[in-house]
PDB file of C-alpha atoms in Angstrom:
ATOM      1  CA  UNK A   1     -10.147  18.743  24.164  1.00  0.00           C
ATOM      2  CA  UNK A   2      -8.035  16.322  25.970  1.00  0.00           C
ATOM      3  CA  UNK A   3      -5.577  14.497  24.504  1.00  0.00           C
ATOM      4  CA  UNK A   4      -6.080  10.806  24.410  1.00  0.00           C
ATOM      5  CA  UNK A   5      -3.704   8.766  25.789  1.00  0.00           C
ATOM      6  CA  UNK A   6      -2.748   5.386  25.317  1.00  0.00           C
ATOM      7  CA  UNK A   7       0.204   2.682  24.321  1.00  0.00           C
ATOM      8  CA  UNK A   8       1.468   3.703  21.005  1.00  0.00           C
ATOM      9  CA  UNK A   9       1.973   0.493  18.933  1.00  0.00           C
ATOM     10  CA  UNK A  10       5.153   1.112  17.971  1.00  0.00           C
ATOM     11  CA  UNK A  11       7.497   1.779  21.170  1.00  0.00           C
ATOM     12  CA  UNK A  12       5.032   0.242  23.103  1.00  0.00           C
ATOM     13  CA  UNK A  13       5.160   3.796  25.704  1.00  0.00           C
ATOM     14  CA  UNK A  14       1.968   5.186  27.125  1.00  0.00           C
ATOM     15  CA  UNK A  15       1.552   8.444  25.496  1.00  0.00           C
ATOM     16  CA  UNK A  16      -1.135  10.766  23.647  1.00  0.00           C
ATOM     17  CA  UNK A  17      -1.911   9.134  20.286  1.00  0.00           C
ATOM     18  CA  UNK A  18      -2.451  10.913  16.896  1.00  0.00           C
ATOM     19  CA  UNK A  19      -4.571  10.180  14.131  1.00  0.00           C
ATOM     20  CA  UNK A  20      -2.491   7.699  12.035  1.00  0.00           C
ATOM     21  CA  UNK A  21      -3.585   7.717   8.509  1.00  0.00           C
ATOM     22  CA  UNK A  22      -2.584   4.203   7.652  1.00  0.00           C
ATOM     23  CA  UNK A  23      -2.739   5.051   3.740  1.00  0.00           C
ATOM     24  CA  UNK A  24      -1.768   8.469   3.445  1.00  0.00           C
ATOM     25  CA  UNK A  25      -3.671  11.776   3.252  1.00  0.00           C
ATOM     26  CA  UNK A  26      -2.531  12.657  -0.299  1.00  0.00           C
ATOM     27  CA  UNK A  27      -3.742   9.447  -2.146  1.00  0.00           C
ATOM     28  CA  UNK A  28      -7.137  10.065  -0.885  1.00  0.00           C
ATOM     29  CA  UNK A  29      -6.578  13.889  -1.656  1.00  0.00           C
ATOM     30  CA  UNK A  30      -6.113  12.646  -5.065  1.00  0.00           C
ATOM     31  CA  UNK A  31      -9.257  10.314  -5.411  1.00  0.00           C
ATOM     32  CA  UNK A  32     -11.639  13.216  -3.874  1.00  0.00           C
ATOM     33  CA  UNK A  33     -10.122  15.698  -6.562  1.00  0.00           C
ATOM     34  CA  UNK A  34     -13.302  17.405  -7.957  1.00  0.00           C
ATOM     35  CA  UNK A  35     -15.412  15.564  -5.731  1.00  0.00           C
ATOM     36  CA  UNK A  36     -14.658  17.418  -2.224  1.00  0.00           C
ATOM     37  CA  UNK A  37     -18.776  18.413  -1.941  1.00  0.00           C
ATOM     38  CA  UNK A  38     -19.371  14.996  -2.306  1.00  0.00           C
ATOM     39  CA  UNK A  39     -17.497  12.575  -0.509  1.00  0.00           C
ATOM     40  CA  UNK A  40     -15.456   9.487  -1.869  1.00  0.00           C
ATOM     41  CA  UNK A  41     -16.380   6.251  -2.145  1.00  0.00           C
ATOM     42  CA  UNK A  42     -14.514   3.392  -0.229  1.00  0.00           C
ATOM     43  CA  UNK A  43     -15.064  -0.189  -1.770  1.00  0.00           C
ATOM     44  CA  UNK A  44     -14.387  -3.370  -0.513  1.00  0.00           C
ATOM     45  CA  UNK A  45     -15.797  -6.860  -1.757  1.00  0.00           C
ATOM     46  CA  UNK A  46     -18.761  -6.794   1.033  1.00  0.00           C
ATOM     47  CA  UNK A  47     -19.763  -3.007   1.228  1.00  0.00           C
ATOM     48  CA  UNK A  48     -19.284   0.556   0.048  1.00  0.00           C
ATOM     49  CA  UNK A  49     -18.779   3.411   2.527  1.00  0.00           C
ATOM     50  CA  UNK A  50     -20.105   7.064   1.572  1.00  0.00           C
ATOM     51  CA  UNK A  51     -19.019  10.198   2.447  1.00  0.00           C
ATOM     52  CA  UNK A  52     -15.391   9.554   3.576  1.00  0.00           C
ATOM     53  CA  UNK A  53     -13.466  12.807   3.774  1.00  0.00           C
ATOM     54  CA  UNK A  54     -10.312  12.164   5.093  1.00  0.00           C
ATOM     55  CA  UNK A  55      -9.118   8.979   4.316  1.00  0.00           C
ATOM     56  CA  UNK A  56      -8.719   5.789   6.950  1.00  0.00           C
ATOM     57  CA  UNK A  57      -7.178   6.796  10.032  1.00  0.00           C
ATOM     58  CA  UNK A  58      -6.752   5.631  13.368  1.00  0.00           C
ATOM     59  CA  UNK A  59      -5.010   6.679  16.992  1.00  0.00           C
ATOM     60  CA  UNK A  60      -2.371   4.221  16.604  1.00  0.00           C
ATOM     61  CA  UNK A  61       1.140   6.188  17.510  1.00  0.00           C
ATOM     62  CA  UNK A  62       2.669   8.348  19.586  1.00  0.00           C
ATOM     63  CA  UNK A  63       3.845  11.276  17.792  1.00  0.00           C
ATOM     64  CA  UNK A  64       6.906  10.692  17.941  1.00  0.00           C
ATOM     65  CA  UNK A  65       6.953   6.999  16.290  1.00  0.00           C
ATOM     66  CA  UNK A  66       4.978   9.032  13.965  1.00  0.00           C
ATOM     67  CA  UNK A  67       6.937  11.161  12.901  1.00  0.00           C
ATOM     68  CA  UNK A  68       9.353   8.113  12.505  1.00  0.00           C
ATOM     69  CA  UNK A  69       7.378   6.827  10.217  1.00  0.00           C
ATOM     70  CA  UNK A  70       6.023  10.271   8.383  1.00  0.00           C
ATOM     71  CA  UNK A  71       9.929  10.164   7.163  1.00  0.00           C
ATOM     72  CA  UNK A  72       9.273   6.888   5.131  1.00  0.00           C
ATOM     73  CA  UNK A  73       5.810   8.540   3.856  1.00  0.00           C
ATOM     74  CA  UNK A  74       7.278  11.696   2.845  1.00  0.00           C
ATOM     75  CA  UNK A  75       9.396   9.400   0.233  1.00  0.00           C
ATOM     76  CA  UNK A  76       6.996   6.571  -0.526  1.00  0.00           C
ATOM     77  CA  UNK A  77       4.398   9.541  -1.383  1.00  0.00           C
ATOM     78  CA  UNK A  78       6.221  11.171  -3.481  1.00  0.00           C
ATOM     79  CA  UNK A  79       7.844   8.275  -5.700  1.00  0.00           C
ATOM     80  CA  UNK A  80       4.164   6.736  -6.245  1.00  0.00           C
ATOM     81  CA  UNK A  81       3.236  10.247  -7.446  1.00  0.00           C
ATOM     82  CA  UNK A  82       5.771  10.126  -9.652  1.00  0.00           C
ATOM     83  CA  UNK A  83       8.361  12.976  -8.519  1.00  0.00           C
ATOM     84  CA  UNK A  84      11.209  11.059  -7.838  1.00  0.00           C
ATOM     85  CA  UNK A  85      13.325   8.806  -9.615  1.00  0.00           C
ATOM     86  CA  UNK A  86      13.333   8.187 -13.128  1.00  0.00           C
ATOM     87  CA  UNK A  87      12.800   5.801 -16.215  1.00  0.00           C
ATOM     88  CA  UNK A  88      15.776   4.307 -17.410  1.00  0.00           C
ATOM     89  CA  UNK A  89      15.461   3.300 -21.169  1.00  0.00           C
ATOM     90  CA  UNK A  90      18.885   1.518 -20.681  1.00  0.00           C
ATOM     91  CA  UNK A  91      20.153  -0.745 -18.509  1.00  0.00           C
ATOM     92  CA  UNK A  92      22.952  -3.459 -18.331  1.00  0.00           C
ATOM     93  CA  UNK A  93      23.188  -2.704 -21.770  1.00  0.00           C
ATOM     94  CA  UNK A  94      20.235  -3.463 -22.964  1.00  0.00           C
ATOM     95  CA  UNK A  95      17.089  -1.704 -23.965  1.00  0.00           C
ATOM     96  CA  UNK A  96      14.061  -1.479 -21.609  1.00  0.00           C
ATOM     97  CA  UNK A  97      10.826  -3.420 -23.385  1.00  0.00           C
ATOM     98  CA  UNK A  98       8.101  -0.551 -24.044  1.00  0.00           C
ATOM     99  CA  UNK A  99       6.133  -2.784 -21.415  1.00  0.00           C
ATOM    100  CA  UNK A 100       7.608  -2.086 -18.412  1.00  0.00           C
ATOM    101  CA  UNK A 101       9.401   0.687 -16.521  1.00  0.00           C
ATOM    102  CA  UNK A 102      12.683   0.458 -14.589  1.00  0.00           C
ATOM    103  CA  UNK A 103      12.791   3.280 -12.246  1.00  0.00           C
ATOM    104  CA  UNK A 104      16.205   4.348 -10.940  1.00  0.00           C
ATOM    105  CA  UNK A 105      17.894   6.657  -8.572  1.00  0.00           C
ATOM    106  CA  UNK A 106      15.487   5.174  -5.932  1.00  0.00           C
ATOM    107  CA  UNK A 107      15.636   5.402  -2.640  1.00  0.00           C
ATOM    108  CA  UNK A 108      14.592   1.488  -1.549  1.00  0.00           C
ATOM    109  CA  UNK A 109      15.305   1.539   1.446  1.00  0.00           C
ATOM    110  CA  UNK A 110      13.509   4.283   2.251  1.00  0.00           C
ATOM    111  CA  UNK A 111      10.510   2.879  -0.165  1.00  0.00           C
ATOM    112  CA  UNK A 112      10.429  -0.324   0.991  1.00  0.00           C
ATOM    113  CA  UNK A 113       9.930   1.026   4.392  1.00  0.00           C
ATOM    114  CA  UNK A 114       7.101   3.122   3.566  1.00  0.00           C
ATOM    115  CA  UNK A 115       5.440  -0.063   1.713  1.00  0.00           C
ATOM    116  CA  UNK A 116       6.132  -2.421   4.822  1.00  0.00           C
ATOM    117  CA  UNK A 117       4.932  -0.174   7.286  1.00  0.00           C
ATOM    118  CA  UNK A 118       1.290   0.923   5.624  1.00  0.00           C
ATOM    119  CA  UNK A 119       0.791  -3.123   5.428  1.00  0.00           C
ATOM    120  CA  UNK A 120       1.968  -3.214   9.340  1.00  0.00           C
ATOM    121  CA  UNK A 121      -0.616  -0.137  10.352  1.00  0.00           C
ATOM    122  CA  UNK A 122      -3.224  -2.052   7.720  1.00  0.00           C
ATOM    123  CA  UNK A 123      -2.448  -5.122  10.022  1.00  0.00           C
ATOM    124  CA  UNK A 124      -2.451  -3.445  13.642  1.00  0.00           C
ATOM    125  CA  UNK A 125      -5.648  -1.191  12.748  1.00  0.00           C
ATOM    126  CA  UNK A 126      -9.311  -2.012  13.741  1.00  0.00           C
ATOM    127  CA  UNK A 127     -10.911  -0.295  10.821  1.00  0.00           C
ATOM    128  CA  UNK A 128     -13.063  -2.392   8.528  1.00  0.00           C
ATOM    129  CA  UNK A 129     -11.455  -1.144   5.346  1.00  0.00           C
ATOM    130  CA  UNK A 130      -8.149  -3.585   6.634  1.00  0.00           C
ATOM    131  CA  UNK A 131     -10.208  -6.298   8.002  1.00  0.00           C
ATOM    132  CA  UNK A 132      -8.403  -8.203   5.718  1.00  0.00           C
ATOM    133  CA  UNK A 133      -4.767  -7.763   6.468  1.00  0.00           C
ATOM    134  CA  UNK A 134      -3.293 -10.029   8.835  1.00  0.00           C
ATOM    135  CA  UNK A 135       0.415 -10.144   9.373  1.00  0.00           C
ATOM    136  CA  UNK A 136       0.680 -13.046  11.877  1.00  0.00           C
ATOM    137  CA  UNK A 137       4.523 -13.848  12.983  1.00  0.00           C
ATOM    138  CA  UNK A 138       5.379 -10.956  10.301  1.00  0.00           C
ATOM    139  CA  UNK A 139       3.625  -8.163  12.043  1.00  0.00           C
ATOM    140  CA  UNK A 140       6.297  -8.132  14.632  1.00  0.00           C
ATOM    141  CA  UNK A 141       8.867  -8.620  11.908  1.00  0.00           C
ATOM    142  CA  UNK A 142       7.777  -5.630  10.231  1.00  0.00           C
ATOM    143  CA  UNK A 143       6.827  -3.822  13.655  1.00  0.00           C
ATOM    144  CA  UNK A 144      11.029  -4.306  14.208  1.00  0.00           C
ATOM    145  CA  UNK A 145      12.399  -3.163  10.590  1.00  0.00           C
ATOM    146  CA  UNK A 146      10.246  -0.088  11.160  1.00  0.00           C
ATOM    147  CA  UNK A 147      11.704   0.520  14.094  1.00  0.00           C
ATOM    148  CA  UNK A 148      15.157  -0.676  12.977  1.00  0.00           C
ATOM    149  CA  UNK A 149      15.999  -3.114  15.210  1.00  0.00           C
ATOM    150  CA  UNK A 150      17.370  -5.780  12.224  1.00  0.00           C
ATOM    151  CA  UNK A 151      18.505  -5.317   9.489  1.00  0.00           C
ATOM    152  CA  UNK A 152      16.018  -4.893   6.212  1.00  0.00           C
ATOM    153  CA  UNK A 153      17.894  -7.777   4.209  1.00  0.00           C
ATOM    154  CA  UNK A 154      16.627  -8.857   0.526  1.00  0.00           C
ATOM    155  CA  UNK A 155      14.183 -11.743   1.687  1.00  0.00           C
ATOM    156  CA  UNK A 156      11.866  -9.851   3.790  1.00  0.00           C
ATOM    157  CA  UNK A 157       8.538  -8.068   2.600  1.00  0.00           C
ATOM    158  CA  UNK A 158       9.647  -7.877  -1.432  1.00  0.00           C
ATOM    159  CA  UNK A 159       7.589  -6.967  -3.424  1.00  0.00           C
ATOM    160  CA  UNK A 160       6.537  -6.610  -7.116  1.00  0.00           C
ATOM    161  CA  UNK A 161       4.968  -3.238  -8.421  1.00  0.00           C
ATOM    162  CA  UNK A 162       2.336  -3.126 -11.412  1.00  0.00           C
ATOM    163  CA  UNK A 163       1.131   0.400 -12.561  1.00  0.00           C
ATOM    164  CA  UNK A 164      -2.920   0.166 -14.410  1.00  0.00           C
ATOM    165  CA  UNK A 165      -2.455   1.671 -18.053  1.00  0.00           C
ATOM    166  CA  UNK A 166      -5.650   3.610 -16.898  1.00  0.00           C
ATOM    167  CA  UNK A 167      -4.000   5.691 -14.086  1.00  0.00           C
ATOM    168  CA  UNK A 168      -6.415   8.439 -14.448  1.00  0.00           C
ATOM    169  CA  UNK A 169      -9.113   6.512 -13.370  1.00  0.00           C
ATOM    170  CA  UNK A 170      -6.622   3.688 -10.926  1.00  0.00           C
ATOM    171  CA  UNK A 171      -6.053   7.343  -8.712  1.00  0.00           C
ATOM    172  CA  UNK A 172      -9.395   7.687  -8.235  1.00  0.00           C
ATOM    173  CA  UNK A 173     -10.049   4.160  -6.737  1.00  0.00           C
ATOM    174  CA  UNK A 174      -9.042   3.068  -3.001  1.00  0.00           C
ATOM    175  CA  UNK A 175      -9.469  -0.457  -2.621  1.00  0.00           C
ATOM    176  CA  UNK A 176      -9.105  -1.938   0.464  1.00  0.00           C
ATOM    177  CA  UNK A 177      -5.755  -4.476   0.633  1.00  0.00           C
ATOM    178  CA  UNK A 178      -6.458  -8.056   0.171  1.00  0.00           C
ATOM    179  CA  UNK A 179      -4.683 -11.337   0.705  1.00  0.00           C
ATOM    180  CA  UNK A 180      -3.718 -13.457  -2.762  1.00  0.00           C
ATOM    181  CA  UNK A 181      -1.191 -15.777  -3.524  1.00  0.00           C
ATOM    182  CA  UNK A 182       1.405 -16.226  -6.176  1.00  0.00           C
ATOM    183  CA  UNK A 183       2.141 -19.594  -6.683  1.00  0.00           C
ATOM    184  CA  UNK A 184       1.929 -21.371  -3.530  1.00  0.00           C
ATOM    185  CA  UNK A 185       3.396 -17.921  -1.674  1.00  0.00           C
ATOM    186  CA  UNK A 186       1.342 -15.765   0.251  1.00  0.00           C
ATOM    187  CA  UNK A 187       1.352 -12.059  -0.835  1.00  0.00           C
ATOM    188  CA  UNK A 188      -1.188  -8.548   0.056  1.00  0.00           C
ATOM    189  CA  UNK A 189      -1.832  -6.487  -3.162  1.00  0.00           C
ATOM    190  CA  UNK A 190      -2.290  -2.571  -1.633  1.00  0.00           C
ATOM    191  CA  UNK A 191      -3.350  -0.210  -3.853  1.00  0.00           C
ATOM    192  CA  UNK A 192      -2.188   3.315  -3.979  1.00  0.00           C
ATOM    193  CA  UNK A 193      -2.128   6.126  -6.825  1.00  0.00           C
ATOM    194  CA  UNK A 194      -2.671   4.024  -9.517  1.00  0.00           C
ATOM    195  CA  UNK A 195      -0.492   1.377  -8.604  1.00  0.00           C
ATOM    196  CA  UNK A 196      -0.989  -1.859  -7.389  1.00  0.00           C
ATOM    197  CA  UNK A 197       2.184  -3.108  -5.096  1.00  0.00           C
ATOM    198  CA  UNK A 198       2.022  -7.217  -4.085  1.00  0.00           C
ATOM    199  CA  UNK A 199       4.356  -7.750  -1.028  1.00  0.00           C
ATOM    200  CA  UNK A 200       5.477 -11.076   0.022  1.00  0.00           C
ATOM    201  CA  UNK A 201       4.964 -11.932   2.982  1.00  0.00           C
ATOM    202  CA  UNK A 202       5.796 -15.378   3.107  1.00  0.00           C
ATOM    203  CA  UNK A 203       9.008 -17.374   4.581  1.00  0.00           C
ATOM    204  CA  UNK A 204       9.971 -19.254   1.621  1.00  0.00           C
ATOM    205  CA  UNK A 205      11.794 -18.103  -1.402  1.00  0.00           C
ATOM    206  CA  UNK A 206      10.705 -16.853  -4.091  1.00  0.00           C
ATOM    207  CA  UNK A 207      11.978 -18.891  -6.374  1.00  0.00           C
ATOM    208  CA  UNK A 208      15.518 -18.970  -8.471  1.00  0.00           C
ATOM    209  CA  UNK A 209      14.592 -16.549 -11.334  1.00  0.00           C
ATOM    210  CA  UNK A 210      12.510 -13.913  -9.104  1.00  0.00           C
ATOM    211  CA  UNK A 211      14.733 -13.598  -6.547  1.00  0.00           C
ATOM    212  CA  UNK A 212      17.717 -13.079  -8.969  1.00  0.00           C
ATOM    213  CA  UNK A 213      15.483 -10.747 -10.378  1.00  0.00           C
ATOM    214  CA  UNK A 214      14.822  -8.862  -6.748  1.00  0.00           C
ATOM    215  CA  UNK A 215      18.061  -8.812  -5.815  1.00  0.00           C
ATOM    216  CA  UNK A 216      20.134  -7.699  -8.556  1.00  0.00           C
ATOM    217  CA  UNK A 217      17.355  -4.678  -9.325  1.00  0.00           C
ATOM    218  CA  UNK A 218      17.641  -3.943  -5.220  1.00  0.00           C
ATOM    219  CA  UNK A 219      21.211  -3.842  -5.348  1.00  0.00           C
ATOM    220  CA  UNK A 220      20.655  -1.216  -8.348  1.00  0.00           C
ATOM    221  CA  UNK A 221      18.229   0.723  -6.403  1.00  0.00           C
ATOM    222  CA  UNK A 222      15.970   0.196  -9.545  1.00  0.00           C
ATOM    223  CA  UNK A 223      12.197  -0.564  -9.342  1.00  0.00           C
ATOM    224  CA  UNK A 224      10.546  -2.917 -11.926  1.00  0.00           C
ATOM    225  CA  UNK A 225       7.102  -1.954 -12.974  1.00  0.00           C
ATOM    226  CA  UNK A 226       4.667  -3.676 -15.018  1.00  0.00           C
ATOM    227  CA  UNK A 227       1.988  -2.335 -16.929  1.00  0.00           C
ATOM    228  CA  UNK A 228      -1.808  -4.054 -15.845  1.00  0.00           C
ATOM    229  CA  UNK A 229      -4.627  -3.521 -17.307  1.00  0.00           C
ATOM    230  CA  UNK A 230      -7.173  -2.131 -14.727  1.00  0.00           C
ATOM    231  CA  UNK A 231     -10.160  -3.252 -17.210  1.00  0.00           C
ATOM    232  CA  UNK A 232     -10.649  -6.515 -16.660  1.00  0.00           C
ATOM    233  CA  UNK A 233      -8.626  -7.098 -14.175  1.00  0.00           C
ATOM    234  CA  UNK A 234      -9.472  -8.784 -10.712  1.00  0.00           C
ATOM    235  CA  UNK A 235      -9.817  -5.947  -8.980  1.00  0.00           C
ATOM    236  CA  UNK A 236     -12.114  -3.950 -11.162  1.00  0.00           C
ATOM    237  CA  UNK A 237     -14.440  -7.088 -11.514  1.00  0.00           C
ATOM    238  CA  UNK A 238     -14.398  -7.071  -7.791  1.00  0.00           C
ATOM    239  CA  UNK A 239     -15.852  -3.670  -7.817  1.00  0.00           C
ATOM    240  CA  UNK A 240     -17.957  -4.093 -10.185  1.00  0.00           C
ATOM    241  CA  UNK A 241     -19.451  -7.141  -8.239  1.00  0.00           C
ATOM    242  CA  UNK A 242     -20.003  -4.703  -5.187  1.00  0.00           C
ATOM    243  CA  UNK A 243     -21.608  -1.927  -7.307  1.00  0.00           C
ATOM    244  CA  UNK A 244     -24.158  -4.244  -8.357  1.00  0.00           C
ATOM    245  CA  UNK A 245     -24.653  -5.826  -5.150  1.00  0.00           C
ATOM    246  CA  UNK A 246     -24.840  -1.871  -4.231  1.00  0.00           C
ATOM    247  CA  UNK A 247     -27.637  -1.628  -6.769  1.00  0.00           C
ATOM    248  CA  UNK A 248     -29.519  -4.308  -5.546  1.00  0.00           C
ATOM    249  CA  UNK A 249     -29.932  -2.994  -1.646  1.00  0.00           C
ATOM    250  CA  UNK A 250     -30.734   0.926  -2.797  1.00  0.00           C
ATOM    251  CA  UNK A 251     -32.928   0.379  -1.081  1.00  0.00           C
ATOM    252  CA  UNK A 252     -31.496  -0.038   2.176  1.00  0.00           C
ATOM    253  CA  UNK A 253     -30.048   2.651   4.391  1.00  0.00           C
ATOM    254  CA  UNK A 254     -26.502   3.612   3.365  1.00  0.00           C
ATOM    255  CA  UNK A 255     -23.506   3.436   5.496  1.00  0.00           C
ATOM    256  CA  UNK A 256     -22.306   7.211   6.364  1.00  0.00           C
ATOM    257  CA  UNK A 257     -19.309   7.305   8.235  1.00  0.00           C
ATOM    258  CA  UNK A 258     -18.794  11.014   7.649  1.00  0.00           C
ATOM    259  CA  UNK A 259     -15.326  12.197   9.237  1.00  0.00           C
TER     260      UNK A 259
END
């Protein structure tokens, strides 16, 4: 089969394009565990899909810009599975509340890369599953910190990271990313093995006590995470809203978009 060729988004060359997965392979891997006859389910607030195999995926790079980026996803993957860093129960002196985990030993550059450059590939990609993410002015921001041409300083793309108590059953949702706000700041929560990560993307400050808060942690290479409560939360009602709005057209054909 010939290779399809086109202008990879990232360096802008014409070259053959892979299959980007813009949320990698191994969250979905984890969803679809004991479910691989089946198929997962991918919900948004308007529609579920059935029978997705392999996750969201596009021809968006070249392979080398994706292998660029497959560096960042190697390490984002593997700290939101939980096999690298760890829980300090310590720090400046003082104890850690039971409530929330700092993380150290982290990698953030490296992290914060993978986090800003699934939300650019959410905002460049045509699938309806991201037909909510739009980056504006900051898609070529983040296009340019993923290809390092500046400098990744403290203001742009932070983020705050909340981990549902109920991670068994968190993994085994994929909800599409959504705009909210915080305050009056603009943020997209993406959701990925039981975490939910809500990155700024905004050109005003946080505010005095957050952004202390950002960039003293940064400078540690420590990650705060809360603990949410998936029950109850927004995003669960949200499903919840589509599976009875799901129940109420069984009637209708279903959406297969087999892959």
């Amino acid at each position: 089969m010939a290779k399809q060729v086109g202008k990879c988004n990232l360096c802008d060359l014409a070259q053959p394009l892979c299959k980007s997965h813009i949320i990698p392979k191994a969250f979905f891997r984890d969803a679809m565990a004991g479910e691989l006859g089946r198929g997962l389910n991918m919900i948004t607030p308007e529609r579920i899909e059935i029978g997705k195999m392999a996750g969201e995926y596009e021809r968006l790079l070249c392979r080398e810009c994706e292998e660029l980026i497959g560096t960042y996803e190697d390490y984002g993957t593997r700290f939101f599975r939980r096999q690298v860093g760890e829980r300090l129960r310590i720090f400046n002196d003082e104890v850690v509340p039971d409530d929330i985990d700092l993380i150290g030993n982290v990698d953030l550059r490296l992290l914060r890369l993978f986090i800003i450059s699934v939300l650019w590939r959410a905002s460049i990609s045509s699938r309806p599953f991201f037909d909510k993410v739009y980056l504006g002015p900051f898609e070529l921001v983040a296009r340019k910190i993923i290809r390092e041409e500046i400098t990744l300083s403290d203001d742009l793309f932070p983020f705050f990271m909340n981990r549902y108590t109920e991670t068994d059953h968190a993994k085994r949702m994929l909800f599409n990313p959504l705009p909210t706000r915080i305050g009056q700041l603009r943020f997209f929560n993406v959701n990925m093995g039981g975490f939910n990560v809500a990155i700024k993307v905004d050109k005003r400050d946080l505010g005095c006590l957050h952004d202390f808060i950002w960039k003293t942690l940064t400078r540690a290479g420590v990650v705060l995470v809360y603990e949410k409560r998936l029950f109850g939360s927004e995003e669960y009602a949200a499903i919840q809203q589509v599976a009875r709005m799901a129940r109420a057209n069984s009637q209708k054909p279903a959406q297969r978009n087999l892959r």
